Tab-separated table of N, CA, C and O in Angstrom:
chain	number	residue	atom	x	y	z
M	1	MET	N	0.822	16.037	-10.425
M	1	MET	CA	0.442	14.752	-9.900
M	1	MET	C	-0.979	14.446	-10.358
M	1	MET	O	-1.877	15.249	-10.188
M	2	LYS	N	-1.190	13.295	-10.922
M	2	LYS	CA	-2.496	12.878	-11.417
M	2	LYS	C	-3.347	12.373	-10.262
M	2	LYS	O	-2.918	11.558	-9.468
M	3	LYS	N	-4.550	12.865	-10.153
M	3	LYS	CA	-5.482	12.412	-9.124
M	3	LYS	C	-6.154	11.127	-9.592
M	3	LYS	O	-6.523	11.007	-10.748
M	4	ILE	N	-6.301	10.161	-8.685
M	4	ILE	CA	-6.955	8.906	-9.052
M	4	ILE	C	-8.383	8.862	-8.542
M	4	ILE	O	-9.081	7.907	-8.744
M	5	GLY	N	-8.823	9.903	-7.916
M	5	GLY	CA	-10.164	9.929	-7.356
M	5	GLY	C	-10.093	10.491	-5.961
M	5	GLY	O	-9.029	10.661	-5.393
M	6	LYS	N	-11.214	10.797	-5.408
M	6	LYS	CA	-11.245	11.338	-4.065
M	6	LYS	C	-10.931	10.243	-3.059
M	6	LYS	O	-11.539	9.183	-3.082
M	7	LEU	N	-9.975	10.509	-2.186
M	7	LEU	CA	-9.595	9.531	-1.166
M	7	LEU	C	-10.205	9.915	0.167
M	7	LEU	O	-10.327	11.093	0.502
M	8	LEU	N	-10.580	8.924	0.926
M	8	LEU	CA	-11.073	9.144	2.274
M	8	LEU	C	-9.915	9.569	3.157
M	8	LEU	O	-8.755	9.361	2.812
M	9	PRO	N	-10.187	10.134	4.308
M	9	PRO	CA	-9.107	10.470	5.230
M	9	PRO	C	-8.276	9.238	5.571
M	9	PRO	O	-8.729	8.112	5.411
M	10	LEU	N	-7.087	9.470	6.061
M	10	LEU	CA	-6.215	8.359	6.438
M	10	LEU	C	-6.948	7.423	7.370
M	10	LEU	O	-7.620	7.849	8.294
M	11	VAL	N	-6.808	6.159	7.091
M	11	VAL	CA	-7.445	5.156	7.930
M	11	VAL	C	-6.424	4.557	8.882
M	11	VAL	O	-6.690	4.349	10.038
M	12	VAL	N	-5.231	4.310	8.379
M	12	VAL	CA	-4.187	3.694	9.181
M	12	VAL	C	-2.897	4.467	8.959
M	12	VAL	O	-2.512	4.697	7.825
M	13	VAL	N	-2.246	4.882	10.015
M	13	VAL	CA	-0.927	5.491	9.911
M	13	VAL	C	-0.071	4.863	10.992
M	13	VAL	O	-0.425	4.892	12.165
M	14	THR	N	1.032	4.266	10.590
M	14	THR	CA	1.927	3.662	11.569
M	14	THR	C	3.346	4.103	11.290
M	14	THR	O	3.676	4.541	10.203
M	15	SER	N	4.186	3.996	12.272
M	15	SER	CA	5.598	4.314	12.112
M	15	SER	C	6.374	3.024	12.228
M	15	SER	O	6.080	2.195	13.081
M	16	MET	N	7.354	2.844	11.361
M	16	MET	CA	8.133	1.616	11.353
M	16	MET	C	9.577	1.933	11.673
M	16	MET	O	10.126	2.904	11.203
M	17	ALA	N	10.226	1.090	12.457
M	17	ALA	CA	11.655	1.203	12.722
M	17	ALA	C	12.221	-0.193	12.818
M	17	ALA	O	11.659	-1.058	13.476
M	18	GLY	N	13.331	-0.433	12.148
M	18	GLY	CA	13.919	-1.768	12.104
M	18	GLY	C	14.637	-2.154	13.381
M	18	GLY	O	14.530	-3.269	13.859
M	19	SER	N	15.424	-1.254	13.939
M	19	SER	CA	16.168	-1.552	15.151
M	19	SER	C	16.419	-0.257	15.900
M	19	SER	O	16.101	0.818	15.429
M	20	VAL	N	17.025	-0.363	17.074
M	20	VAL	CA	17.303	0.818	17.877
M	20	VAL	C	18.151	1.782	17.065
M	20	VAL	O	19.163	1.413	16.489
M	21	GLY	N	17.721	3.028	16.972
M	21	GLY	CA	18.450	4.028	16.223
M	21	GLY	C	18.205	3.969	14.720
M	21	GLY	O	18.751	4.759	13.969
M	22	ALA	N	17.384	3.039	14.266
M	22	ALA	CA	17.123	2.914	12.829
M	22	ALA	C	16.229	4.055	12.380
M	22	ALA	O	15.465	4.615	13.152
M	23	GLU	N	16.307	4.384	11.099
M	23	GLU	CA	15.467	5.419	10.507
M	23	GLU	C	14.028	4.914	10.496
M	23	GLU	O	13.786	3.734	10.348
M	24	SER	N	13.088	5.826	10.604
M	24	SER	CA	11.690	5.399	10.646
M	24	SER	C	10.981	5.706	9.336
M	24	SER	O	11.426	6.521	8.540
M	25	LEU	N	9.867	5.037	9.135
M	25	LEU	CA	9.053	5.181	7.945
M	25	LEU	C	7.599	5.281	8.378
M	25	LEU	O	7.154	4.508	9.220
M	26	VAL	N	6.873	6.209	7.811
M	26	VAL	CA	5.442	6.324	8.078
M	26	VAL	C	4.707	5.557	6.998
M	26	VAL	O	4.984	5.727	5.811
M	27	PHE	N	3.792	4.682	7.394
M	27	PHE	CA	2.965	3.925	6.455
M	27	PHE	C	1.541	4.429	6.579
M	27	PHE	O	0.991	4.506	7.675
M	28	GLU	N	0.939	4.803	5.452
M	28	GLU	CA	-0.428	5.303	5.422
M	28	GLU	C	-1.282	4.372	4.566
M	28	GLU	O	-0.801	3.825	3.583
M	29	CYS	N	-2.522	4.240	4.939
M	29	CYS	CA	-3.446	3.404	4.181
M	29	CYS	C	-4.703	4.228	3.921
M	29	CYS	O	-5.339	4.691	4.865
M	30	GLN	N	-5.017	4.442	2.640
M	30	GLN	CA	-6.168	5.247	2.254
M	30	GLN	C	-7.060	4.450	1.322
M	30	GLN	O	-6.628	3.470	0.730
M	31	ALA	N	-8.288	4.945	1.173
M	31	ALA	CA	-9.230	4.291	0.268
M	31	ALA	C	-10.003	5.339	-0.508
M	31	ALA	O	-10.287	6.414	0.009
M	32	GLU	N	-10.305	5.015	-1.751
M	32	GLU	CA	-11.154	5.882	-2.548
M	32	GLU	C	-12.543	5.922	-1.947
M	32	GLU	O	-12.972	4.985	-1.276
M	33	THR	N	-13.259	6.993	-2.226
M	33	THR	CA	-14.641	7.119	-1.791
M	33	THR	C	-15.436	5.910	-2.278
M	33	THR	O	-15.289	5.487	-3.413
M	34	GLY	N	-16.201	5.340	-1.404
M	34	GLY	CA	-17.010	4.182	-1.750
M	34	GLY	C	-16.400	2.852	-1.337
M	34	GLY	O	-17.071	1.842	-1.368
M	35	VAL	N	-15.125	2.852	-0.953
M	35	VAL	CA	-14.489	1.625	-0.482
M	35	VAL	C	-14.713	1.551	1.029
M	35	VAL	O	-14.270	2.413	1.774
M	36	ALA	N	-15.413	0.543	1.460
M	36	ALA	CA	-15.747	0.388	2.876
M	36	ALA	C	-14.559	-0.149	3.665
M	36	ALA	O	-13.759	-0.929	3.160
M	37	ALA	N	-14.450	0.301	4.907
M	37	ALA	CA	-13.387	-0.164	5.801
M	37	ALA	C	-13.782	-1.521	6.384
M	37	ALA	O	-14.065	-1.654	7.566
M	38	THR	N	-13.766	-2.529	5.545
M	38	THR	CA	-14.143	-3.881	5.933
M	38	THR	C	-12.939	-4.619	6.512
M	38	THR	O	-11.826	-4.108	6.526
M	39	GLU	N	-13.168	-5.849	6.904
M	39	GLU	CA	-12.067	-6.687	7.388
M	39	GLU	C	-11.036	-6.887	6.276
M	39	GLU	O	-9.838	-6.889	6.531
M	40	ASN	N	-11.480	-7.049	5.027
M	40	ASN	CA	-10.532	-7.194	3.917
M	40	ASN	C	-9.708	-5.929	3.719
M	40	ASN	O	-8.540	-5.996	3.353
M	41	PHE	N	-10.289	-4.766	3.950
M	41	PHE	CA	-9.538	-3.512	3.875
M	41	PHE	C	-8.433	-3.497	4.930
M	41	PHE	O	-7.279	-3.218	4.641
M	42	ARG	N	-8.794	-3.824	6.157
M	42	ARG	CA	-7.799	-3.846	7.242
M	42	ARG	C	-6.725	-4.902	6.978
M	42	ARG	O	-5.539	-4.669	7.216
M	43	LEU	N	-7.133	-6.044	6.465
M	43	LEU	CA	-6.177	-7.102	6.137
M	43	LEU	C	-5.226	-6.656	5.025
M	43	LEU	O	-4.023	-6.908	5.088
M	44	ALA	N	-5.746	-5.976	4.015
M	44	ALA	CA	-4.896	-5.471	2.930
M	44	ALA	C	-3.894	-4.455	3.468
M	44	ALA	O	-2.705	-4.509	3.129
M	45	CYS	N	-4.343	-3.556	4.312
M	45	CYS	CA	-3.428	-2.559	4.891
M	45	CYS	C	-2.307	-3.230	5.676
M	45	CYS	O	-1.128	-2.907	5.487
M	46	SER	N	-2.647	-4.158	6.537
M	46	SER	CA	-1.618	-4.804	7.357
M	46	SER	C	-0.716	-5.702	6.515
M	46	SER	O	0.495	-5.775	6.764
M	47	SER	N	-1.264	-6.373	5.500
M	47	SER	CA	-0.448	-7.236	4.641
M	47	SER	C	0.549	-6.423	3.825
M	47	SER	O	1.725	-6.789	3.713
M	48	VAL	N	0.095	-5.323	3.256
M	48	VAL	CA	1.002	-4.479	2.475
M	48	VAL	C	2.052	-3.858	3.389
M	48	VAL	O	3.238	-3.819	3.053
M	49	GLU	N	1.655	-3.400	4.554
M	49	GLU	CA	2.643	-2.840	5.479
M	49	GLU	C	3.699	-3.887	5.838
M	49	GLU	O	4.894	-3.587	5.883
M	50	GLY	N	3.277	-5.115	6.080
M	50	GLY	CA	4.230	-6.177	6.396
M	50	GLY	C	5.211	-6.422	5.260
M	50	GLY	O	6.408	-6.603	5.492
M	51	GLU	N	4.724	-6.415	4.010
M	51	GLU	CA	5.609	-6.595	2.857
M	51	GLU	C	6.568	-5.411	2.715
M	51	GLU	O	7.743	-5.599	2.400
M	52	VAL	N	6.075	-4.207	2.937
M	52	VAL	CA	6.938	-3.024	2.881
M	52	VAL	C	8.018	-3.132	3.946
M	52	VAL	O	9.199	-2.880	3.691
M	53	ARG	N	7.623	-3.540	5.155
M	53	ARG	CA	8.575	-3.679	6.263
M	53	ARG	C	9.685	-4.676	5.906
M	53	ARG	O	10.852	-4.441	6.179
M	54	LYS	N	9.328	-5.791	5.263
M	54	LYS	CA	10.322	-6.804	4.885
M	54	LYS	C	11.311	-6.265	3.861
M	54	LYS	O	12.500	-6.551	3.932
M	55	ARG	N	10.823	-5.508	2.889
M	55	ARG	CA	11.674	-5.040	1.791
M	55	ARG	C	12.455	-3.779	2.105
M	55	ARG	O	13.461	-3.517	1.452
M	56	LEU	N	11.999	-2.974	3.035
M	56	LEU	CA	12.650	-1.703	3.350
M	56	LEU	C	13.163	-1.738	4.784
M	56	LEU	O	12.606	-1.092	5.663
M	57	ALA	N	14.228	-2.461	4.997
M	57	ALA	CA	14.747	-2.655	6.353
M	57	ALA	C	15.163	-1.339	7.007
M	57	ALA	O	14.883	-1.113	8.178
M	58	THR	N	15.823	-0.451	6.285
M	58	THR	CA	16.276	0.821	6.860
M	58	THR	C	16.001	1.974	5.903
M	58	THR	O	16.906	2.485	5.242
M	59	PRO	N	14.747	2.402	5.817
M	59	PRO	CA	14.417	3.527	4.938
M	59	PRO	C	14.957	4.838	5.522
M	59	PRO	O	15.186	4.929	6.731
M	60	PRO	N	15.162	5.858	4.696
M	60	PRO	CA	15.628	7.150	5.207
M	60	PRO	C	14.615	7.761	6.177
M	60	PRO	O	13.408	7.571	6.022
M	61	ALA	N	15.112	8.494	7.162
M	61	ALA	CA	14.224	9.155	8.127
M	61	ALA	C	13.280	10.093	7.393
M	61	ALA	O	13.663	10.743	6.421
M	62	GLY	N	12.057	10.150	7.844
M	62	GLY	CA	11.076	11.040	7.248
M	62	GLY	C	10.442	10.515	5.976
M	62	GLY	O	9.704	11.228	5.308
M	63	SER	N	10.701	9.271	5.634
M	63	SER	CA	10.115	8.673	4.433
M	63	SER	C	8.694	8.206	4.721
M	63	SER	O	8.342	7.923	5.869
M	64	ALA	N	7.899	8.127	3.661
M	64	ALA	CA	6.517	7.674	3.817
M	64	ALA	C	6.137	6.777	2.653
M	64	ALA	O	6.573	6.989	1.521
M	65	VAL	N	5.329	5.775	2.942
M	65	VAL	CA	4.746	4.905	1.924
M	65	VAL	C	3.241	4.934	2.146
M	65	VAL	O	2.766	4.804	3.277
M	66	ARG	N	2.506	5.105	1.059
M	66	ARG	CA	1.047	5.198	1.135
M	66	ARG	C	0.421	4.115	0.256
M	66	ARG	O	0.738	3.988	-0.921
M	67	LEU	N	-0.473	3.332	0.832
M	67	LEU	CA	-1.290	2.390	0.074
M	67	LEU	C	-2.594	3.095	-0.254
M	67	LEU	O	-3.273	3.601	0.643
M	68	GLU	N	-2.922	3.147	-1.531
M	68	GLU	CA	-4.177	3.744	-1.980
M	68	GLU	C	-5.026	2.630	-2.576
M	68	GLU	O	-4.721	2.121	-3.657
M	69	ILE	N	-6.047	2.215	-1.852
M	69	ILE	CA	-6.939	1.162	-2.341
M	69	ILE	C	-8.012	1.841	-3.186
M	69	ILE	O	-8.783	2.652	-2.691
M	70	THR	N	-8.020	1.500	-4.471
M	70	THR	CA	-8.920	2.158	-5.410
M	70	THR	C	-10.220	1.399	-5.635
M	70	THR	O	-11.200	1.990	-6.066
M	71	ALA	N	-10.223	0.107	-5.366
M	71	ALA	CA	-11.447	-0.694	-5.489
M	71	ALA	C	-11.338	-1.893	-4.559
M	71	ALA	O	-10.271	-2.484	-4.417
M	72	LEU	N	-12.437	-2.223	-3.932
M	72	LEU	CA	-12.472	-3.389	-3.046
M	72	LEU	C	-13.913	-3.838	-2.910
M	72	LEU	O	-14.790	-3.058	-2.538
M	73	ASP	N	-14.140	-5.082	-3.263
M	73	ASP	CA	-15.433	-5.692	-3.003
M	73	ASP	C	-15.183	-7.145	-2.628
M	73	ASP	O	-14.043	-7.529	-2.378
M	74	GLU	N	-16.213	-7.933	-2.598
M	74	GLU	CA	-16.085	-9.310	-2.133
M	74	GLU	C	-15.117	-10.145	-2.966
M	74	GLU	O	-14.454	-11.046	-2.457
M	75	ARG	N	-14.960	-9.815	-4.241
M	75	ARG	CA	-14.159	-10.652	-5.142
M	75	ARG	C	-12.969	-9.976	-5.789
M	75	ARG	O	-12.234	-10.609	-6.533
M	76	ARG	N	-12.745	-8.671	-5.540
M	76	ARG	CA	-11.596	-8.015	-6.167
M	76	ARG	C	-11.033	-6.905	-5.294
M	76	ARG	O	-11.744	-6.326	-4.470
M	77	ILE	N	-9.756	-6.639	-5.517
M	77	ILE	CA	-9.070	-5.546	-4.847
M	77	ILE	C	-8.105	-4.919	-5.847
M	77	ILE	O	-7.470	-5.627	-6.629
M	78	SER	N	-8.050	-3.601	-5.845
M	78	SER	CA	-7.124	-2.858	-6.693
M	78	SER	C	-6.483	-1.782	-5.833
M	78	SER	O	-7.126	-1.201	-4.962
M	79	GLY	N	-5.215	-1.508	-6.109
M	79	GLY	CA	-4.546	-0.457	-5.366
M	79	GLY	C	-3.178	-0.160	-5.931
M	79	GLY	O	-2.700	-0.833	-6.852
M	80	ARG	N	-2.573	0.878	-5.384
M	80	ARG	CA	-1.217	1.253	-5.773
M	80	ARG	C	-0.496	1.813	-4.566
M	80	ARG	O	-1.115	2.225	-3.583
M	81	LEU	N	0.821	1.813	-4.662
M	81	LEU	CA	1.663	2.401	-3.630
M	81	LEU	C	2.227	3.716	-4.136
M	81	LEU	O	2.525	3.873	-5.327
M	82	SER	N	2.377	4.649	-3.222
M	82	SER	CA	3.064	5.905	-3.474
M	82	SER	C	4.078	6.065	-2.368
M	82	SER	O	3.870	5.581	-1.249
M	83	TRP	N	5.182	6.753	-2.637
M	83	TRP	CA	6.210	6.921	-1.610
M	83	TRP	C	6.907	8.255	-1.778
M	83	TRP	O	6.969	8.818	-2.867
M	84	ALA	N	7.391	8.776	-0.665
M	84	ALA	CA	8.117	10.047	-0.651
M	84	ALA	C	9.308	9.899	0.279
M	84	ALA	O	9.214	9.260	1.328
M	85	GLY	N	10.403	10.488	-0.105
M	85	GLY	CA	11.608	10.445	0.704
M	85	GLY	C	11.661	11.595	1.687
M	85	GLY	O	10.757	12.423	1.763
M	86	HIS	N	12.723	11.643	2.407
M	86	HIS	CA	12.910	12.653	3.444
M	86	HIS	C	13.111	14.049	2.872
M	86	HIS	O	13.024	15.036	3.587
M	87	SER	N	13.353	14.181	1.584
M	87	SER	CA	13.642	15.475	0.964
M	87	SER	C	12.414	16.373	0.865
M	87	SER	O	12.531	17.531	0.508
M	88	GLY	N	11.259	15.840	1.170
M	88	GLY	CA	10.031	16.624	1.089
M	88	GLY	C	9.470	16.703	-0.322
M	88	GLY	O	8.558	17.462	-0.593
M	89	ALA	N	10.028	15.925	-1.235
M	89	ALA	CA	9.531	15.909	-2.612
M	89	ALA	C	8.130	15.306	-2.653
M	89	ALA	O	7.695	14.646	-1.710
M	90	SER	N	7.440	15.520	-3.761
M	90	SER	CA	6.109	14.938	-3.885
M	90	SER	C	6.212	13.416	-3.984
M	90	SER	O	7.276	12.866	-4.235
M	91	PHE	N	5.084	12.768	-3.795
M	91	PHE	CA	5.046	11.305	-3.821
M	91	PHE	C	5.293	10.784	-5.229
M	91	PHE	O	4.778	11.318	-6.204
M	92	ALA	N	6.091	9.714	-5.328
M	92	ALA	CA	6.245	8.946	-6.566
M	92	ALA	C	5.181	7.861	-6.512
M	92	ALA	O	4.819	7.389	-5.431
M	93	HIS	N	4.672	7.465	-7.668
M	93	HIS	CA	3.574	6.501	-7.715
M	93	HIS	C	3.975	5.238	-8.462
M	93	HIS	O	4.574	5.313	-9.517
M	94	GLY	N	3.603	4.111	-7.887
M	94	GLY	CA	3.784	2.835	-8.559
M	94	GLY	C	2.557	2.524	-9.390
M	94	GLY	O	1.583	3.268	-9.382
M	95	PRO	N	2.593	1.413	-10.092
M	95	PRO	CA	1.444	1.030	-10.922
M	95	PRO	C	0.269	0.552	-10.071
M	95	PRO	O	0.444	0.089	-8.947
M	96	THR	N	-0.912	0.673	-10.621
M	96	THR	CA	-2.103	0.118	-9.991
M	96	THR	C	-2.203	-1.341	-10.412
M	96	THR	O	-2.093	-1.653	-11.585
M	97	ILE	N	-2.377	-2.221	-9.428
M	97	ILE	CA	-2.584	-3.630	-9.763
M	97	ILE	C	-3.911	-4.093	-9.164
M	97	ILE	O	-4.412	-3.503	-8.210
M	98	SER	N	-4.438	-5.143	-9.749
M	98	SER	CA	-5.720	-5.698	-9.312
M	98	SER	C	-5.607	-7.202	-9.156
M	98	SER	O	-4.883	-7.858	-9.898
M	99	THR	N	-6.345	-7.712	-8.207
M	99	THR	CA	-6.490	-9.149	-8.029
M	99	THR	C	-7.978	-9.419	-7.940
M	99	THR	O	-8.700	-8.731	-7.217
M	100	SER	N	-8.429	-10.399	-8.711
M	100	SER	CA	-9.850	-10.746	-8.636
M	100	SER	C	-10.008	-12.256	-8.730
M	100	SER	O	-9.171	-12.959	-9.276
M	101	ILE	N	-11.098	-12.720	-8.155
M	101	ILE	CA	-11.438	-14.138	-8.165
M	101	ILE	C	-12.854	-14.230	-8.718
M	101	ILE	O	-13.761	-13.564	-8.226
M	102	SER	N	-13.043	-15.055	-9.727
M	102	SER	CA	-14.358	-15.114	-10.350
M	102	SER	C	-15.333	-16.043	-9.636
M	102	SER	O	-16.541	-15.858	-9.733
M	103	ASP	N	-14.821	-17.036	-8.902
M	103	ASP	CA	-15.730	-18.029	-8.332
M	103	ASP	C	-15.659	-18.163	-6.811
M	103	ASP	O	-16.140	-19.136	-6.257
M	104	ALA	N	-15.052	-17.187	-6.157
M	104	ALA	CA	-14.966	-17.234	-4.690
M	104	ALA	C	-14.721	-15.830	-4.158
M	104	ALA	O	-14.407	-14.907	-4.907
M	105	ALA	N	-14.843	-15.691	-2.861
M	105	ALA	CA	-14.584	-14.403	-2.223
M	105	ALA	C	-13.092	-14.258	-1.935
M	105	ALA	O	-12.362	-15.250	-1.835
M	106	LEU	N	-12.638	-12.999	-1.828
M	106	LEU	CA	-11.258	-12.759	-1.410
M	106	LEU	C	-11.034	-13.415	-0.057
M	106	LEU	O	-11.952	-13.484	0.762
M	107	ASN	N	-9.813	-13.860	0.170
M	107	ASN	CA	-9.481	-14.437	1.469
M	107	ASN	C	-8.082	-13.979	1.854
M	107	ASN	O	-7.429	-13.249	1.096
M	108	ALA	N	-7.624	-14.385	3.009
M	108	ALA	CA	-6.321	-13.943	3.516
M	108	ALA	C	-5.191	-14.308	2.568
M	108	ALA	O	-4.255	-13.526	2.363
M	109	ARG	N	-5.269	-15.464	1.949
M	109	ARG	CA	-4.205	-15.908	1.034
M	109	ARG	C	-4.142	-15.035	-0.210
M	109	ARG	O	-3.071	-14.626	-0.636
M	110	THR	N	-5.288	-14.718	-0.799
M	110	THR	CA	-5.278	-13.894	-2.016
M	110	THR	C	-4.888	-12.453	-1.704
M	110	THR	O	-4.217	-11.811	-2.509
M	111	ILE	N	-5.269	-11.955	-0.540
M	111	ILE	CA	-4.875	-10.597	-0.157
M	111	ILE	C	-3.379	-10.537	0.124
M	111	ILE	O	-2.704	-9.575	-0.244
M	112	ALA	N	-2.826	-11.585	0.732
M	112	ALA	CA	-1.371	-11.631	0.966
M	112	ALA	C	-0.616	-11.654	-0.362
M	112	ALA	O	0.422	-11.000	-0.513
M	113	LYS	N	-1.122	-12.388	-1.341
M	113	LYS	CA	-0.488	-12.410	-2.671
M	113	LYS	C	-0.581	-11.036	-3.331
M	113	LYS	O	0.371	-10.560	-3.933
M	114	PHE	N	-1.720	-10.381	-3.216
M	114	PHE	CA	-1.879	-9.021	-3.730
M	114	PHE	C	-0.819	-8.106	-3.105
M	114	PHE	O	-0.164	-7.334	-3.807
M	115	ALA	N	-0.634	-8.212	-1.798
M	115	ALA	CA	0.343	-7.371	-1.097
M	115	ALA	C	1.758	-7.623	-1.616
M	115	ALA	O	2.507	-6.682	-1.903
M	116	ARG	N	2.144	-8.891	-1.725
M	116	ARG	CA	3.490	-9.228	-2.232
M	116	ARG	C	3.691	-8.690	-3.642
M	116	ARG	O	4.708	-8.069	-3.946
M	117	ASP	N	2.714	-8.920	-4.515
M	117	ASP	CA	2.822	-8.481	-5.901
M	117	ASP	C	2.888	-6.953	-5.995
M	117	ASP	O	3.682	-6.395	-6.753
M	118	LEU	N	2.068	-6.277	-5.214
M	118	LEU	CA	2.030	-4.821	-5.252
M	118	LEU	C	3.377	-4.219	-4.839
M	118	LEU	O	3.905	-3.337	-5.507
M	119	VAL	N	3.933	-4.712	-3.755
M	119	VAL	CA	5.221	-4.184	-3.287
M	119	VAL	C	6.322	-4.523	-4.282
M	119	VAL	O	7.181	-3.689	-4.588
M	120	GLN	N	6.290	-5.727	-4.839
M	120	GLN	CA	7.319	-6.127	-5.797
M	120	GLN	C	7.285	-5.267	-7.060
M	120	GLN	O	8.317	-4.766	-7.498
M	121	VAL	N	6.124	-5.068	-7.664
M	121	VAL	CA	6.060	-4.304	-8.907
M	121	VAL	C	6.256	-2.808	-8.688
M	121	VAL	O	6.648	-2.100	-9.611
M	122	SER	N	6.029	-2.334	-7.477
M	122	SER	CA	6.208	-0.910	-7.198
M	122	SER	C	7.676	-0.527	-7.158
M	122	SER	O	8.037	0.602	-7.460
M	123	ASP	N	8.557	-1.458	-6.777
M	123	ASP	CA	9.997	-1.218	-6.789
M	123	ASP	C	10.359	0.098	-6.102
M	123	ASP	O	10.960	0.988	-6.696
M	124	ILE	N	9.981	0.214	-4.851
M	124	ILE	CA	10.211	1.444	-4.085
M	124	ILE	C	11.705	1.689	-3.938
M	124	ILE	O	12.439	0.827	-3.472
M	125	ASP	N	12.141	2.867	-4.344
M	125	ASP	CA	13.548	3.245	-4.234
M	125	ASP	C	13.614	4.716	-3.831
M	125	ASP	O	13.411	5.603	-4.652
M	126	PHE	N	13.882	4.965	-2.552
M	126	PHE	CA	13.934	6.330	-2.060
M	126	PHE	C	15.117	7.101	-2.633
M	126	PHE	O	15.115	8.320	-2.643
M	127	ASN	N	16.138	6.406	-3.115
M	127	ASN	CA	17.318	7.080	-3.662
M	127	ASN	C	17.027	7.745	-5.004
M	127	ASN	O	17.806	8.593	-5.437
M	128	ARG	N	15.941	7.353	-5.669
M	128	ARG	CA	15.608	7.956	-6.959
M	128	ARG	C	14.783	9.225	-6.802
M	128	ARG	O	14.495	9.883	-7.779
M	129	LEU	N	14.383	9.564	-5.592
M	129	LEU	CA	13.543	10.753	-5.385
M	129	LEU	C	14.387	12.002	-5.355
M	129	LEU	O	15.509	12.039	-5.015
């Protein structure tokens, strides 16, 4: 597994379940060293989790999805998703994507678009693990 840099301890860990008796999924949100836990960080974590929740209605029990934010400042955000199935296999990694704005600060709309794009291009499929 290729390291992308030193990550801070888990900042957000939540468990997701679609309905009574549904399989659960653990969502983790991490940041590289130097990425501050700002409001945009928290917004990115919750936005990506919401997109994951929409796309993965019934993930296998014991599955995990991790958001790794590799860069975040006033005008840009970069990150990737990693996921592991219930088999205990190592995490599979999606591509790193970035969103930046040259003439304004990040806002809720641009972070929501980053979240949608990140989940879409990651194409999480627990059956391939």
